[in-house]
Amino acid sequence: MLSILLLGMAAVLPVHAQYEMKSGVYNRLSNRVPANNTAGVTPVGPLATPTGDGAITPQFSNVVESSGSAGRADSGYPTSVVSGVGVNLTRASFGTTFASGVPRYLFGDEIKPPTAIVSAGGTSYTVDAGYWRVQPVLAGEVLSNPGGGNPVDFKSGDPAAVAALPAGTMASYYFSPHAKRVFANTPGTVEITWRSALPDAAKTGSNSYVFYKERFTVSSATSTPVRTIYWTEKSFTSPVVSIPLGRITTVNPVYSNVFPSTVATEYVVAGVSQSDPNASSSQILRTLWYESTAGTGKLHAYNQTGRIFVEYLGALNSQDGTYEFLGADILSVEQSLRASTLTVELGHEIRPSPNEASLVATPVSNTSTVN
């Protein structure tokens, strides 16, 4: 009985196989009839004449990976087949992923200079990283060429495209003079103009530098762990972050357009009375800052929330005034940590919830105000 059933299935399956839908990523842009067309299906309409695989003009303008499905509403096999014409489609859906923009870098990533550049005339060149000056065009920098003439954007051929940012303007990226590298410290759209280290007559046609402007997107997500610091001033009682002096001699918070060094007005806690207006000002307008006293460095936070790029610096280089670059962190500055109530039996150690082995207790001297 079993053998008879298997033989029956073997006889039925080839009949339905020619109409089965299979998932996968394909690029079969052709109306050619396959050589093993056992069903006798013939294309109809204006594209009935086979044109071969890859005939994408004019009916296709692009090829993307996507997903789709087609079949009867009752998920059964197609039953309406007209000999010599094909299958009547009763239901189909088709779609693809979408995004408002694909970031090239994550927050805190090193921004690399381009290794492939294209001129305004469409000529492609390959260069190595040493081709470029390590520092991009600065705000307020006077742009000039040894051979004279206006600096021209190599990509567009437009002299106006390489005008330096006005002096004092904060760039949307950070060039570290200590690390001699460029870092992504501002999420969103970033514009950066690179300059060749030496004039390149072969590419510019004159004794001129190559200026190359790029525009891309930086994500607010990071590829490294984000460390959190809470506000430490006034009615906020979170402890300052202590950094013992040793190899680390200073900490440099890198401010940006979205995380400034100061604010116009101090944060006001609702319900807390302010100081006497006739007394000297006791406002704190700073956001995140580092102080070193009595052999210990302390990192304070106040007034601003968000993420900021922070670099740790070592020994001072007396020749150029830079420091040894030791590394960097992404700090998330937040107002306060929400309090939680724990039940601890008498004599047991009080641990945070959830328990993390790396956390240690720090006593809070002022408990009169809870934020």
Coordinates of C-alpha atoms in Angstrom, one line a residue:
M1 CA 0.0 0.0 0.0
L2 CA 2.9 2.4 0.9
S3 CA 4.6 1.7 -2.4
I4 CA 1.5 2.5 -4.4
L5 CA 1.1 5.8 -2.6
L6 CA 4.7 6.8 -3.2
L7 CA 4.4 6.0 -6.9
G8 CA 1.2 8.1 -7.1
M9 CA 3.0 11.1 -5.5
A10 CA 5.9 10.7 -8.0
A11 CA 3.4 10.9 -10.8
V12 CA 1.7 14.0 -9.6
L13 CA 4.7 16.1 -8.4
P14 CA 6.2 16.8 -11.9
V15 CA 2.8 18.2 -13.1
H16 CA 2.7 20.8 -10.3
A17 CA 6.4 21.6 -10.2
Q18 CA 6.3 23.8 -13.2
Y19 CA 3.9 26.2 -11.3
E20 CA 5.5 26.1 -7.9
M21 CA 6.8 29.4 -6.4
K22 CA 10.4 29.3 -5.0
S23 CA 12.0 31.8 -2.7
G24 CA 15.4 33.3 -3.4
V25 CA 17.3 36.2 -5.0
Y26 CA 17.3 36.1 -8.8
N27 CA 18.1 38.4 -11.7
R28 CA 16.4 36.6 -14.6
L29 CA 15.4 39.6 -16.6
S30 CA 14.5 37.9 -19.8
N31 CA 11.5 36.8 -21.7
R32 CA 13.3 33.9 -23.4
V33 CA 11.3 30.6 -23.4
P34 CA 13.4 27.9 -21.7
A35 CA 14.5 25.0 -23.9
N36 CA 12.8 22.5 -21.6
N37 CA 9.5 24.2 -21.8
T38 CA 7.4 21.0 -21.5
A39 CA 4.2 22.9 -20.8
G40 CA 4.3 24.6 -24.1
V41 CA 3.9 28.1 -22.7
T42 CA 4.4 30.8 -25.3
P43 CA 5.0 34.5 -24.4
V44 CA 2.4 36.9 -25.7
G45 CA 2.2 40.6 -26.2
P46 CA 4.7 43.2 -27.5
L47 CA 7.7 41.4 -25.8
A48 CA 6.8 38.0 -27.3
T49 CA 10.0 37.8 -29.3
P50 CA 12.8 36.3 -27.2
T51 CA 15.6 38.8 -26.7
G52 CA 18.0 36.8 -24.5
D53 CA 19.0 37.0 -20.9
G54 CA 19.8 40.4 -19.5
A55 CA 17.4 42.4 -21.7
I56 CA 16.8 45.2 -19.1
T57 CA 16.1 48.1 -21.5
P58 CA 13.7 49.8 -21.5
Q59 CA 11.4 48.0 -19.1
F60 CA 13.9 48.0 -16.2
S61 CA 15.9 50.9 -14.9
N62 CA 17.5 49.2 -11.9
V63 CA 17.9 45.9 -10.2
V64 CA 17.5 45.4 -6.4
E65 CA 17.1 42.5 -4.0
S66 CA 13.5 42.2 -2.9
S67 CA 10.9 39.7 -1.7
G68 CA 7.6 38.8 -3.2
S69 CA 5.0 36.1 -3.5
A70 CA 2.3 35.0 -5.9
G71 CA -0.4 32.4 -5.9
R72 CA -4.1 31.7 -5.4
A73 CA -5.9 33.2 -2.4
D74 CA -6.7 29.7 -1.1
S75 CA -3.0 28.7 -1.4
G76 CA -3.9 25.9 -3.8
Y77 CA -2.3 25.1 -7.1
P78 CA -3.4 27.2 -10.1
T79 CA -6.2 25.5 -12.0
S80 CA -7.0 27.9 -14.8
V81 CA -4.4 27.1 -17.4
V82 CA -5.1 28.0 -21.0
S83 CA -3.0 25.9 -23.4
G84 CA -0.4 27.9 -25.1
V85 CA -1.0 31.1 -23.1
G86 CA 0.0 30.5 -19.4
V87 CA -1.3 30.7 -15.9
N88 CA -4.0 33.2 -14.8
L89 CA -2.6 35.0 -11.8
T90 CA -5.1 35.6 -9.0
R91 CA -3.0 37.3 -6.3
A92 CA 0.5 38.7 -6.0
S93 CA 2.5 40.9 -3.6
F94 CA 5.9 42.5 -4.1
G95 CA 8.1 44.7 -1.9
T96 CA 11.5 45.7 -0.9
T97 CA 13.3 47.2 2.1
F98 CA 13.6 51.0 2.3
A99 CA 15.6 53.5 4.4
S100 CA 15.8 57.3 4.6
G101 CA 19.5 57.1 4.3
V102 CA 22.3 54.6 4.7
P103 CA 25.0 55.9 7.1
R104 CA 28.6 55.4 6.0
Y105 CA 30.0 55.7 9.6
L106 CA 28.8 55.1 13.1
F107 CA 29.2 57.6 15.9
G108 CA 32.8 57.6 17.1
D109 CA 34.2 55.8 14.0
E110 CA 37.3 57.0 12.3
I111 CA 36.6 58.8 9.0
K112 CA 39.0 57.5 6.4
P113 CA 40.1 59.6 3.4
P114 CA 38.9 58.4 0.0
T115 CA 41.1 55.9 -1.9
A116 CA 39.0 56.1 -5.1
I117 CA 38.3 59.5 -6.6
V118 CA 36.5 60.6 -9.8
S119 CA 37.2 63.9 -11.5
A120 CA 34.6 66.3 -12.9
G121 CA 35.4 64.8 -16.3
G122 CA 34.5 61.3 -15.1
T123 CA 38.1 60.0 -14.9
S124 CA 38.6 57.5 -12.0
Y125 CA 41.8 57.4 -10.0
T126 CA 43.1 55.2 -7.2
V127 CA 45.1 56.8 -4.4
D128 CA 46.5 55.7 -1.1
A129 CA 45.7 57.2 2.3
G130 CA 49.1 59.0 2.3
Y131 CA 48.0 61.0 -0.7
W132 CA 46.0 63.3 1.5
R133 CA 46.9 65.8 4.2
V134 CA 45.9 64.2 7.5
Q135 CA 43.9 67.3 8.4
P136 CA 40.9 68.2 6.2
V137 CA 40.3 71.8 5.1
L138 CA 39.9 73.9 8.3
A139 CA 37.3 76.5 9.1
G140 CA 38.7 79.9 8.1
E141 CA 41.7 78.3 6.3
V142 CA 43.0 80.4 3.4
L143 CA 42.9 78.1 0.4
S144 CA 45.6 78.7 -2.2
N145 CA 47.5 76.9 -4.9
P146 CA 51.3 77.1 -5.5
G147 CA 50.6 77.6 -9.2
G148 CA 48.0 80.3 -8.6
G149 CA 44.4 80.2 -9.6
N150 CA 41.3 79.4 -7.6
P151 CA 41.1 76.1 -5.7
V152 CA 38.6 73.8 -7.5
D153 CA 36.6 70.9 -6.2
F154 CA 38.1 67.9 -8.1
K155 CA 34.8 66.1 -8.2
S156 CA 32.5 68.9 -9.4
G157 CA 35.0 71.3 -11.0
D158 CA 33.3 74.1 -9.0
P159 CA 35.6 76.6 -7.3
A160 CA 32.8 77.6 -4.9
A161 CA 32.5 74.1 -3.6
V162 CA 35.9 74.2 -1.8
A163 CA 35.4 77.5 0.1
A164 CA 36.5 77.0 3.7
L165 CA 33.9 77.3 6.4
P166 CA 33.8 80.7 8.1
A167 CA 36.2 81.1 10.9
G168 CA 34.8 80.0 14.2
T169 CA 32.3 77.6 12.6
M170 CA 32.3 74.2 14.3
A171 CA 32.8 71.4 11.8
S172 CA 30.5 68.4 11.7
Y173 CA 33.5 66.0 12.4
Y174 CA 36.5 66.1 14.7
F175 CA 40.1 66.1 13.6
S176 CA 42.3 65.0 16.6
P177 CA 45.7 66.7 16.5
H178 CA 46.8 64.2 19.0
A179 CA 45.8 61.0 17.1
K180 CA 46.3 62.7 13.7
R181 CA 43.0 61.2 12.6
V182 CA 39.4 62.3 11.9
F183 CA 36.5 61.0 13.9
A184 CA 32.7 61.0 13.5
N185 CA 31.4 63.0 16.4
T186 CA 28.2 64.5 15.0
P187 CA 25.2 62.3 13.8
G188 CA 23.5 63.3 10.6
T189 CA 24.8 64.7 7.4
V190 CA 28.5 65.5 7.4
E191 CA 30.5 67.4 4.8
I192 CA 34.3 67.2 4.7
T193 CA 36.8 68.5 2.2
W194 CA 40.1 66.7 1.8
R195 CA 43.3 68.3 0.4
S196 CA 46.2 66.5 -1.2
A197 CA 49.4 66.7 0.7
L198 CA 51.3 67.8 -2.4
P199 CA 50.3 69.6 -5.6
D200 CA 49.3 67.1 -8.3
A201 CA 49.8 68.5 -11.8
A202 CA 48.9 65.1 -13.4
K203 CA 45.4 65.2 -12.1
T204 CA 44.7 69.0 -12.0
G205 CA 46.6 70.0 -15.2
S206 CA 48.5 72.7 -13.2
N207 CA 50.6 73.1 -10.1
S208 CA 47.5 72.8 -7.8
Y209 CA 46.3 70.8 -4.9
V210 CA 43.5 68.3 -5.3
F211 CA 40.5 69.3 -3.2
Y212 CA 37.9 66.6 -2.9
K213 CA 34.6 67.3 -1.1
E214 CA 32.5 64.4 0.4
R215 CA 29.0 64.4 1.8
F216 CA 27.8 61.4 3.8
T217 CA 25.6 60.4 6.8
V218 CA 26.8 59.4 10.3
S219 CA 24.6 57.2 12.4
S220 CA 23.8 58.0 16.1
A221 CA 24.5 54.3 16.8
T222 CA 28.0 53.2 17.8
S223 CA 30.2 50.2 17.3
T224 CA 31.7 50.5 20.8
P225 CA 30.1 50.3 24.2
V226 CA 28.5 53.5 25.4
R227 CA 29.4 54.6 28.9
T228 CA 26.8 56.6 30.9
I229 CA 27.5 59.6 33.2
Y230 CA 24.8 61.4 35.2
W231 CA 24.5 65.0 36.2
T232 CA 26.7 65.8 39.2
E233 CA 25.9 69.5 40.1
K234 CA 23.5 71.4 42.3
S235 CA 20.4 69.3 43.2
F236 CA 21.7 66.3 41.2
T237 CA 23.6 64.0 43.4
S238 CA 25.3 61.5 41.0
P239 CA 29.0 61.1 41.9
V240 CA 31.6 62.7 39.7
V241 CA 33.7 60.2 37.7
S242 CA 37.2 60.0 39.2
I243 CA 40.1 59.4 36.9
P244 CA 43.4 58.7 38.8
L245 CA 46.3 60.6 37.3
G246 CA 49.0 58.3 35.9
R247 CA 49.3 57.6 32.2
I248 CA 46.2 59.6 31.6
T249 CA 47.1 63.2 32.1
T250 CA 44.0 64.9 30.8
V251 CA 40.6 64.1 29.3
N252 CA 39.3 66.1 26.3
P253 CA 35.5 66.2 25.7
V254 CA 35.0 67.0 22.0
Y255 CA 32.0 69.4 21.7
S256 CA 29.9 69.5 18.6
N257 CA 26.9 71.3 17.1
V258 CA 24.6 68.9 19.0
F259 CA 26.5 68.9 22.3
P260 CA 28.0 72.4 23.1
S261 CA 30.5 73.2 25.8
T262 CA 28.1 75.6 27.5
V263 CA 24.4 76.5 27.5
A264 CA 22.8 79.9 27.5
T265 CA 20.9 79.4 30.7
E266 CA 21.3 77.0 33.6
Y267 CA 18.9 74.1 34.0
V268 CA 16.1 75.0 36.4
V269 CA 14.6 72.2 38.6
A270 CA 10.9 72.7 39.0
G271 CA 10.0 73.7 42.6
V272 CA 13.6 74.5 43.6
S273 CA 14.0 78.1 44.7
Q274 CA 16.7 80.1 43.0
S275 CA 19.5 82.1 44.6
D276 CA 19.1 85.6 45.7
P277 CA 19.1 87.8 42.5
N278 CA 21.0 90.5 44.3
A279 CA 23.9 88.1 45.2
S280 CA 26.7 87.2 42.9
S281 CA 25.9 84.8 40.2
S282 CA 26.3 81.1 41.1
Q283 CA 25.1 79.8 37.7
I284 CA 26.8 76.8 36.2
L285 CA 26.6 76.9 32.4
R286 CA 29.0 74.1 31.5
T287 CA 27.8 70.8 30.2
L288 CA 30.7 68.2 30.5
W289 CA 34.1 69.2 31.8
Y290 CA 37.2 67.8 33.3
E291 CA 39.1 69.1 36.3
S292 CA 42.3 67.9 37.9
T293 CA 42.9 68.6 41.6
A294 CA 45.0 66.9 44.3
G295 CA 46.3 64.3 41.9
T296 CA 42.9 63.1 40.8
G297 CA 41.0 64.0 37.7
K298 CA 37.2 64.5 37.9
L299 CA 34.6 64.5 35.1
H300 CA 31.5 66.6 35.8
A301 CA 28.2 66.7 33.9
Y302 CA 25.3 69.2 33.9
N303 CA 22.8 71.1 31.8
Q304 CA 22.9 68.9 28.6
T305 CA 21.9 65.4 27.7
G306 CA 23.1 63.3 24.8
R307 CA 26.2 61.6 23.5
I308 CA 29.6 63.1 23.2
F309 CA 33.0 61.8 22.0
V310 CA 35.7 62.0 24.7
E311 CA 39.4 61.2 24.1
Y312 CA 42.0 60.2 26.8
L313 CA 45.4 61.8 26.5
G314 CA 48.8 61.0 27.9
A315 CA 52.2 62.6 27.9
L316 CA 52.6 66.1 26.5
N317 CA 54.6 66.5 23.3
S318 CA 56.6 69.7 24.0
Q319 CA 57.5 70.1 20.3
D320 CA 54.0 70.8 19.0
G321 CA 51.9 71.0 22.2
T322 CA 49.9 67.8 21.4
Y323 CA 49.4 64.9 23.8
E324 CA 49.8 61.2 23.4
F325 CA 46.5 59.7 22.2
L326 CA 45.5 56.8 24.4
G327 CA 42.0 56.1 23.2
A328 CA 38.5 57.4 23.2
D329 CA 35.0 56.7 24.6
I330 CA 31.4 57.5 23.7
L331 CA 29.7 59.0 26.8
S332 CA 25.9 59.2 27.2
V333 CA 25.1 62.1 29.5
E334 CA 21.8 61.7 31.3
Q335 CA 20.1 63.7 34.1
S336 CA 19.7 61.0 36.7
L337 CA 19.3 57.3 37.2
R338 CA 15.8 56.3 38.2
A339 CA 15.7 55.0 41.8
S340 CA 14.6 51.5 42.5
T341 CA 13.6 49.7 45.7
L342 CA 15.3 46.5 46.7
T343 CA 14.6 44.0 49.4
V344 CA 17.8 42.9 51.1
E345 CA 17.9 40.5 54.1
L346 CA 19.8 41.7 57.1
G347 CA 23.5 41.0 56.9
H348 CA 23.5 40.5 53.1
E349 CA 25.5 42.7 50.7
I350 CA 23.5 45.4 48.9
R351 CA 24.0 44.9 45.2
P352 CA 22.5 46.7 42.2
S353 CA 19.6 45.2 40.3
P354 CA 20.3 43.7 37.9
N355 CA 23.6 42.7 39.5
E356 CA 26.7 43.6 37.6
A357 CA 30.0 42.5 39.0
S358 CA 31.9 45.5 37.6
L359 CA 29.8 48.0 39.6
V360 CA 31.0 49.3 43.0
A361 CA 29.1 51.4 45.6
T362 CA 29.8 55.1 46.0
P363 CA 28.4 56.9 49.0
V364 CA 26.3 59.9 48.4
S365 CA 26.9 62.7 50.9
N366 CA 23.6 64.5 50.3
T367 CA 20.4 62.5 50.4
S368 CA 17.9 65.3 51.1
T369 CA 17.0 65.6 47.4
V370 CA 16.1 62.7 45.2
N371 CA 16.0 63.3 41.4

